[in-house]
Amino acid sequence: MDLLTVERYDFNSDFTIGRLLVNDVKDGFVLEDTFRANGTKIHGRTAIPFGHFQLGLRQSPRFSKEYLWSDAQQILIRPVERSQFPTITDFRNHDLLWLPNVPNFQFILIHWGNTSTGTDGCLLVGDQLGMVNNQEAVVNSKKYYRSLYPRIYPLVKAGGQFINIVGV
């Protein structure tokens, strides 16, 4: 069984939308760049191919500082919330969920964001679909990411976890 599954079902000329399953249970939604069935890849504007990919972790110069993670307490917070947890001493910039072995793609991350203008080839997560700036979007993205991350991170850190990306 894969830890994560993306069931792509809306293939638009500007974006791709799928359901996110965690351990085979529907959990949220994913928005990606346009899927190009002909294999044409445009850097930062093309969804990754269908497939089964290992999950890993990596620091991101752009995203890792947005949240702090405590391995001891298994919580993800914004840096401005740090003072609310004075006894937790192991907070650090969080590692992002990463797909390290996607052919012809680099630095594919799972992170928050709303529309295809924010993907740059990555998978954006949210708990609902809606509209943002007159564009189809995943919404409640940061809130959803903060609920997803503590459930996924420890498993990915332990190793041997995969994401399966399929069409339905």
PDB file of C-alpha atoms in Angstrom:
ATOM      1  CA  MET A   1       0.000   0.000   0.000  1.00  0.00           C
ATOM      2  CA  ASP A   2       1.228   3.484  -0.853  1.00  0.00           C
ATOM      3  CA  LEU A   3       1.272   6.169   1.795  1.00  0.00           C
ATOM      4  CA  LEU A   4      -0.132   8.728  -0.664  1.00  0.00           C
ATOM      5  CA  THR A   5      -2.163   8.399  -3.841  1.00  0.00           C
ATOM      6  CA  VAL A   6      -3.148  11.197  -6.188  1.00  0.00           C
ATOM      7  CA  GLU A   7      -6.172  10.334  -8.330  1.00  0.00           C
ATOM      8  CA  ARG A   8      -6.089  12.905 -11.131  1.00  0.00           C
ATOM      9  CA  TYR A   9      -9.501  13.533 -12.642  1.00  0.00           C
ATOM     10  CA  ASP A  10      -9.653  17.127 -13.963  1.00  0.00           C
ATOM     11  CA  PHE A  11      -7.225  17.722 -16.821  1.00  0.00           C
ATOM     12  CA  ASN A  12      -7.567  21.388 -17.719  1.00  0.00           C
ATOM     13  CA  SER A  13      -5.418  23.370 -20.137  1.00  0.00           C
ATOM     14  CA  ASP A  14      -4.064  25.422 -17.202  1.00  0.00           C
ATOM     15  CA  PHE A  15      -3.981  22.928 -14.319  1.00  0.00           C
ATOM     16  CA  THR A  16      -4.628  19.371 -13.163  1.00  0.00           C
ATOM     17  CA  ILE A  17      -6.744  18.480 -10.120  1.00  0.00           C
ATOM     18  CA  GLY A  18      -6.772  15.231  -8.196  1.00  0.00           C
ATOM     19  CA  ARG A  19      -8.002  13.697  -4.982  1.00  0.00           C
ATOM     20  CA  LEU A  20      -5.354  13.019  -2.339  1.00  0.00           C
ATOM     21  CA  LEU A  21      -5.646   9.720  -0.513  1.00  0.00           C
ATOM     22  CA  VAL A  22      -3.644   8.935   2.612  1.00  0.00           C
ATOM     23  CA  ASN A  23      -3.385   5.187   3.226  1.00  0.00           C
ATOM     24  CA  ASP A  24      -6.176   4.685   0.654  1.00  0.00           C
ATOM     25  CA  VAL A  25      -8.577   7.074   2.426  1.00  0.00           C
ATOM     26  CA  LYS A  26      -9.706  10.283   0.690  1.00  0.00           C
ATOM     27  CA  ASP A  27      -8.098  13.104   2.608  1.00  0.00           C
ATOM     28  CA  GLY A  28      -7.831  16.246   0.462  1.00  0.00           C
ATOM     29  CA  PHE A  29      -7.096  17.601  -2.992  1.00  0.00           C
ATOM     30  CA  VAL A  30      -4.027  18.288  -5.119  1.00  0.00           C
ATOM     31  CA  LEU A  31      -3.571  20.949  -7.769  1.00  0.00           C
ATOM     32  CA  GLU A  32      -0.723  20.659 -10.243  1.00  0.00           C
ATOM     33  CA  ASP A  33       0.382  22.221 -13.472  1.00  0.00           C
ATOM     34  CA  THR A  34      -1.036  21.035 -16.783  1.00  0.00           C
ATOM     35  CA  PHE A  35      -0.565  17.347 -17.544  1.00  0.00           C
ATOM     36  CA  ARG A  36       0.914  16.890 -21.008  1.00  0.00           C
ATOM     37  CA  ALA A  37       0.054  13.415 -22.263  1.00  0.00           C
ATOM     38  CA  ASN A  38       2.302  13.844 -25.297  1.00  0.00           C
ATOM     39  CA  GLY A  39       5.325  14.013 -23.016  1.00  0.00           C
ATOM     40  CA  THR A  40       6.243  17.606 -23.851  1.00  0.00           C
ATOM     41  CA  LYS A  41       7.812  19.092 -20.734  1.00  0.00           C
ATOM     42  CA  ILE A  42       7.890  22.807 -20.038  1.00  0.00           C
ATOM     43  CA  HIS A  43      10.005  23.635 -17.004  1.00  0.00           C
ATOM     44  CA  GLY A  44       7.860  24.845 -14.106  1.00  0.00           C
ATOM     45  CA  ARG A  45       4.618  24.449 -16.108  1.00  0.00           C
ATOM     46  CA  THR A  46       4.163  20.708 -16.520  1.00  0.00           C
ATOM     47  CA  ALA A  47       2.721  18.153 -14.110  1.00  0.00           C
ATOM     48  CA  ILE A  48       4.880  15.133 -13.391  1.00  0.00           C
ATOM     49  CA  PRO A  49       4.020  11.896 -15.219  1.00  0.00           C
ATOM     50  CA  PHE A  50       1.781   9.177 -13.864  1.00  0.00           C
ATOM     51  CA  GLY A  51       3.781   6.765 -11.779  1.00  0.00           C
ATOM     52  CA  HIS A  52       4.922   5.351  -8.498  1.00  0.00           C
ATOM     53  CA  PHE A  53       7.534   7.517  -6.793  1.00  0.00           C
ATOM     54  CA  GLN A  54       9.514   7.312  -3.587  1.00  0.00           C
ATOM     55  CA  LEU A  55       8.867  10.028  -1.012  1.00  0.00           C
ATOM     56  CA  GLY A  56      11.774  11.825   0.595  1.00  0.00           C
ATOM     57  CA  LEU A  57      12.517  14.969   2.562  1.00  0.00           C
ATOM     58  CA  ARG A  58      14.544  18.046   1.746  1.00  0.00           C
ATOM     59  CA  GLN A  59      15.089  21.604   2.821  1.00  0.00           C
ATOM     60  CA  SER A  60      13.753  24.281   0.514  1.00  0.00           C
ATOM     61  CA  PRO A  61      15.315  27.749   0.409  1.00  0.00           C
ATOM     62  CA  ARG A  62      11.858  29.152  -0.332  1.00  0.00           C
ATOM     63  CA  PHE A  63       9.524  27.107   1.904  1.00  0.00           C
ATOM     64  CA  SER A  64      11.387  25.512   4.836  1.00  0.00           C
ATOM     65  CA  LYS A  65      11.484  28.709   6.931  1.00  0.00           C
ATOM     66  CA  GLU A  66       7.696  29.129   6.747  1.00  0.00           C
ATOM     67  CA  TYR A  67       7.214  26.526   9.490  1.00  0.00           C
ATOM     68  CA  LEU A  68       9.135  25.084  12.420  1.00  0.00           C
ATOM     69  CA  TRP A  69       9.015  21.391  13.272  1.00  0.00           C
ATOM     70  CA  SER A  70       9.622  19.597  16.555  1.00  0.00           C
ATOM     71  CA  ASP A  71      10.604  15.940  16.221  1.00  0.00           C
ATOM     72  CA  ALA A  72      10.072  15.417  19.956  1.00  0.00           C
ATOM     73  CA  GLN A  73       6.535  16.818  20.011  1.00  0.00           C
ATOM     74  CA  GLN A  74       5.581  16.108  16.373  1.00  0.00           C
ATOM     75  CA  ILE A  75       4.132  19.574  15.828  1.00  0.00           C
ATOM     76  CA  LEU A  76       4.408  22.082  13.021  1.00  0.00           C
ATOM     77  CA  ILE A  77       4.118  25.776  13.870  1.00  0.00           C
ATOM     78  CA  ARG A  78       4.693  29.147  12.287  1.00  0.00           C
ATOM     79  CA  PRO A  79       7.779  30.950  13.633  1.00  0.00           C
ATOM     80  CA  VAL A  80       5.574  33.648  15.203  1.00  0.00           C
ATOM     81  CA  GLU A  81       3.984  30.933  17.391  1.00  0.00           C
ATOM     82  CA  ARG A  82       7.360  29.886  18.852  1.00  0.00           C
ATOM     83  CA  SER A  83       6.850  31.805  22.101  1.00  0.00           C
ATOM     84  CA  GLN A  84       3.743  29.708  22.837  1.00  0.00           C
ATOM     85  CA  PHE A  85       5.963  26.634  23.287  1.00  0.00           C
ATOM     86  CA  PRO A  86       8.769  27.744  25.644  1.00  0.00           C
ATOM     87  CA  THR A  87       9.625  24.229  26.836  1.00  0.00           C
ATOM     88  CA  ILE A  88      10.150  22.758  23.358  1.00  0.00           C
ATOM     89  CA  THR A  89      13.822  23.148  22.486  1.00  0.00           C
ATOM     90  CA  ASP A  90      14.141  21.157  19.257  1.00  0.00           C
ATOM     91  CA  PHE A  91      12.221  23.378  16.814  1.00  0.00           C
ATOM     92  CA  ARG A  92      13.937  23.758  13.452  1.00  0.00           C
ATOM     93  CA  ASN A  93      13.043  24.791   9.912  1.00  0.00           C
ATOM     94  CA  HIS A  94      10.901  21.992   8.532  1.00  0.00           C
ATOM     95  CA  ASP A  95      11.842  19.595   5.745  1.00  0.00           C
ATOM     96  CA  LEU A  96       9.426  19.464   2.852  1.00  0.00           C
ATOM     97  CA  LEU A  97       7.953  16.320   1.391  1.00  0.00           C
ATOM     98  CA  TRP A  98       9.894  15.619  -1.803  1.00  0.00           C
ATOM     99  CA  LEU A  99       9.642  13.324  -4.820  1.00  0.00           C
ATOM    100  CA  PRO A 100      13.363  12.818  -5.560  1.00  0.00           C
ATOM    101  CA  ASN A 101      13.142  10.274  -8.377  1.00  0.00           C
ATOM    102  CA  VAL A 102      10.781  11.735 -10.979  1.00  0.00           C
ATOM    103  CA  PRO A 103      12.400  11.314 -14.412  1.00  0.00           C
ATOM    104  CA  ASN A 104      13.280  14.630 -16.097  1.00  0.00           C
ATOM    105  CA  PHE A 105      12.041  16.665 -13.106  1.00  0.00           C
ATOM    106  CA  GLN A 106      13.885  18.133 -10.125  1.00  0.00           C
ATOM    107  CA  PHE A 107      12.838  19.444  -6.733  1.00  0.00           C
ATOM    108  CA  ILE A 108       9.205  18.295  -6.917  1.00  0.00           C
ATOM    109  CA  LEU A 109       7.753  19.164  -3.517  1.00  0.00           C
ATOM    110  CA  ILE A 110       4.400  18.767  -1.807  1.00  0.00           C
ATOM    111  CA  HIS A 111       3.455  22.094  -0.253  1.00  0.00           C
ATOM    112  CA  TRP A 112       0.772  24.719   0.247  1.00  0.00           C
ATOM    113  CA  GLY A 113      -0.489  27.079  -2.416  1.00  0.00           C
ATOM    114  CA  ASN A 114      -3.695  27.675  -4.290  1.00  0.00           C
ATOM    115  CA  THR A 115      -3.517  27.998  -8.073  1.00  0.00           C
ATOM    116  CA  SER A 116      -1.419  26.801 -10.973  1.00  0.00           C
ATOM    117  CA  THR A 117       0.573  30.034 -10.813  1.00  0.00           C
ATOM    118  CA  GLY A 118       2.017  28.794  -7.499  1.00  0.00           C
ATOM    119  CA  THR A 119       2.958  25.251  -8.441  1.00  0.00           C
ATOM    120  CA  ASP A 120       6.160  25.597 -10.471  1.00  0.00           C
ATOM    121  CA  GLY A 121       5.776  21.853 -11.117  1.00  0.00           C
ATOM    122  CA  CYS A 122       5.032  20.931  -7.490  1.00  0.00           C
ATOM    123  CA  LEU A 123       1.934  19.394  -5.902  1.00  0.00           C
ATOM    124  CA  LEU A 124      -0.206  21.895  -3.995  1.00  0.00           C
ATOM    125  CA  VAL A 125      -2.496  20.479  -1.316  1.00  0.00           C
ATOM    126  CA  GLY A 126      -5.749  21.716   0.197  1.00  0.00           C
ATOM    127  CA  ASP A 127      -8.850  20.372   1.862  1.00  0.00           C
ATOM    128  CA  GLN A 128     -11.349  21.809  -0.631  1.00  0.00           C
ATOM    129  CA  LEU A 129     -11.668  23.106  -4.168  1.00  0.00           C
ATOM    130  CA  GLY A 130     -12.759  26.660  -4.876  1.00  0.00           C
ATOM    131  CA  MET A 131     -11.838  29.877  -6.600  1.00  0.00           C
ATOM    132  CA  VAL A 132      -8.938  32.218  -5.794  1.00  0.00           C
ATOM    133  CA  ASN A 133      -8.458  35.362  -7.884  1.00  0.00           C
ATOM    134  CA  ASN A 134     -10.944  34.000 -10.442  1.00  0.00           C
ATOM    135  CA  GLN A 135      -8.893  30.817 -10.861  1.00  0.00           C
ATOM    136  CA  GLU A 136      -9.780  27.264  -9.877  1.00  0.00           C
ATOM    137  CA  ALA A 137      -7.820  26.422  -6.764  1.00  0.00           C
ATOM    138  CA  VAL A 138      -7.237  24.214  -3.783  1.00  0.00           C
ATOM    139  CA  VAL A 139      -8.263  26.179  -0.713  1.00  0.00           C
ATOM    140  CA  ASN A 140      -7.466  26.095   3.004  1.00  0.00           C
ATOM    141  CA  SER A 141      -4.054  25.030   1.809  1.00  0.00           C
ATOM    142  CA  LYS A 142      -1.882  26.112   4.730  1.00  0.00           C
ATOM    143  CA  LYS A 143      -4.383  24.799   7.271  1.00  0.00           C
ATOM    144  CA  TYR A 144      -4.548  21.466   5.448  1.00  0.00           C
ATOM    145  CA  TYR A 145      -0.757  21.264   5.077  1.00  0.00           C
ATOM    146  CA  ARG A 146      -0.381  21.787   8.828  1.00  0.00           C
ATOM    147  CA  SER A 147      -2.778  18.891   9.488  1.00  0.00           C
ATOM    148  CA  LEU A 148      -1.231  16.607   6.856  1.00  0.00           C
ATOM    149  CA  TYR A 149       2.442  17.128   7.669  1.00  0.00           C
ATOM    150  CA  PRO A 150       2.534  15.625  11.205  1.00  0.00           C
ATOM    151  CA  ARG A 151       0.738  12.529   9.900  1.00  0.00           C
ATOM    152  CA  ILE A 152       3.081  12.038   6.956  1.00  0.00           C
ATOM    153  CA  TYR A 153       6.496  13.353   7.988  1.00  0.00           C
ATOM    154  CA  PRO A 154       7.402  10.679  10.585  1.00  0.00           C
ATOM    155  CA  LEU A 155       6.560   7.901   8.122  1.00  0.00           C
ATOM    156  CA  VAL A 156       8.556   9.463   5.296  1.00  0.00           C
ATOM    157  CA  LYS A 157      11.474  10.103   7.647  1.00  0.00           C
ATOM    158  CA  ALA A 158      11.478   6.406   8.586  1.00  0.00           C
ATOM    159  CA  GLY A 159      11.842   5.562   4.872  1.00  0.00           C
ATOM    160  CA  GLY A 160      10.236   3.258   2.359  1.00  0.00           C
ATOM    161  CA  GLN A 161       7.169   5.413   1.626  1.00  0.00           C
ATOM    162  CA  PHE A 162       5.727   6.046  -1.827  1.00  0.00           C
ATOM    163  CA  ILE A 163       3.233   8.184  -3.692  1.00  0.00           C
ATOM    164  CA  ASN A 164       1.257   6.731  -6.591  1.00  0.00           C
ATOM    165  CA  ILE A 165      -0.068   9.168  -9.200  1.00  0.00           C
ATOM    166  CA  VAL A 166      -2.870   7.773 -11.333  1.00  0.00           C
ATOM    167  CA  GLY A 167      -5.654   8.962 -13.599  1.00  0.00           C
ATOM    168  CA  VAL A 168      -9.278   8.058 -12.971  1.00  0.00           C
TER     169      VAL A 168
END
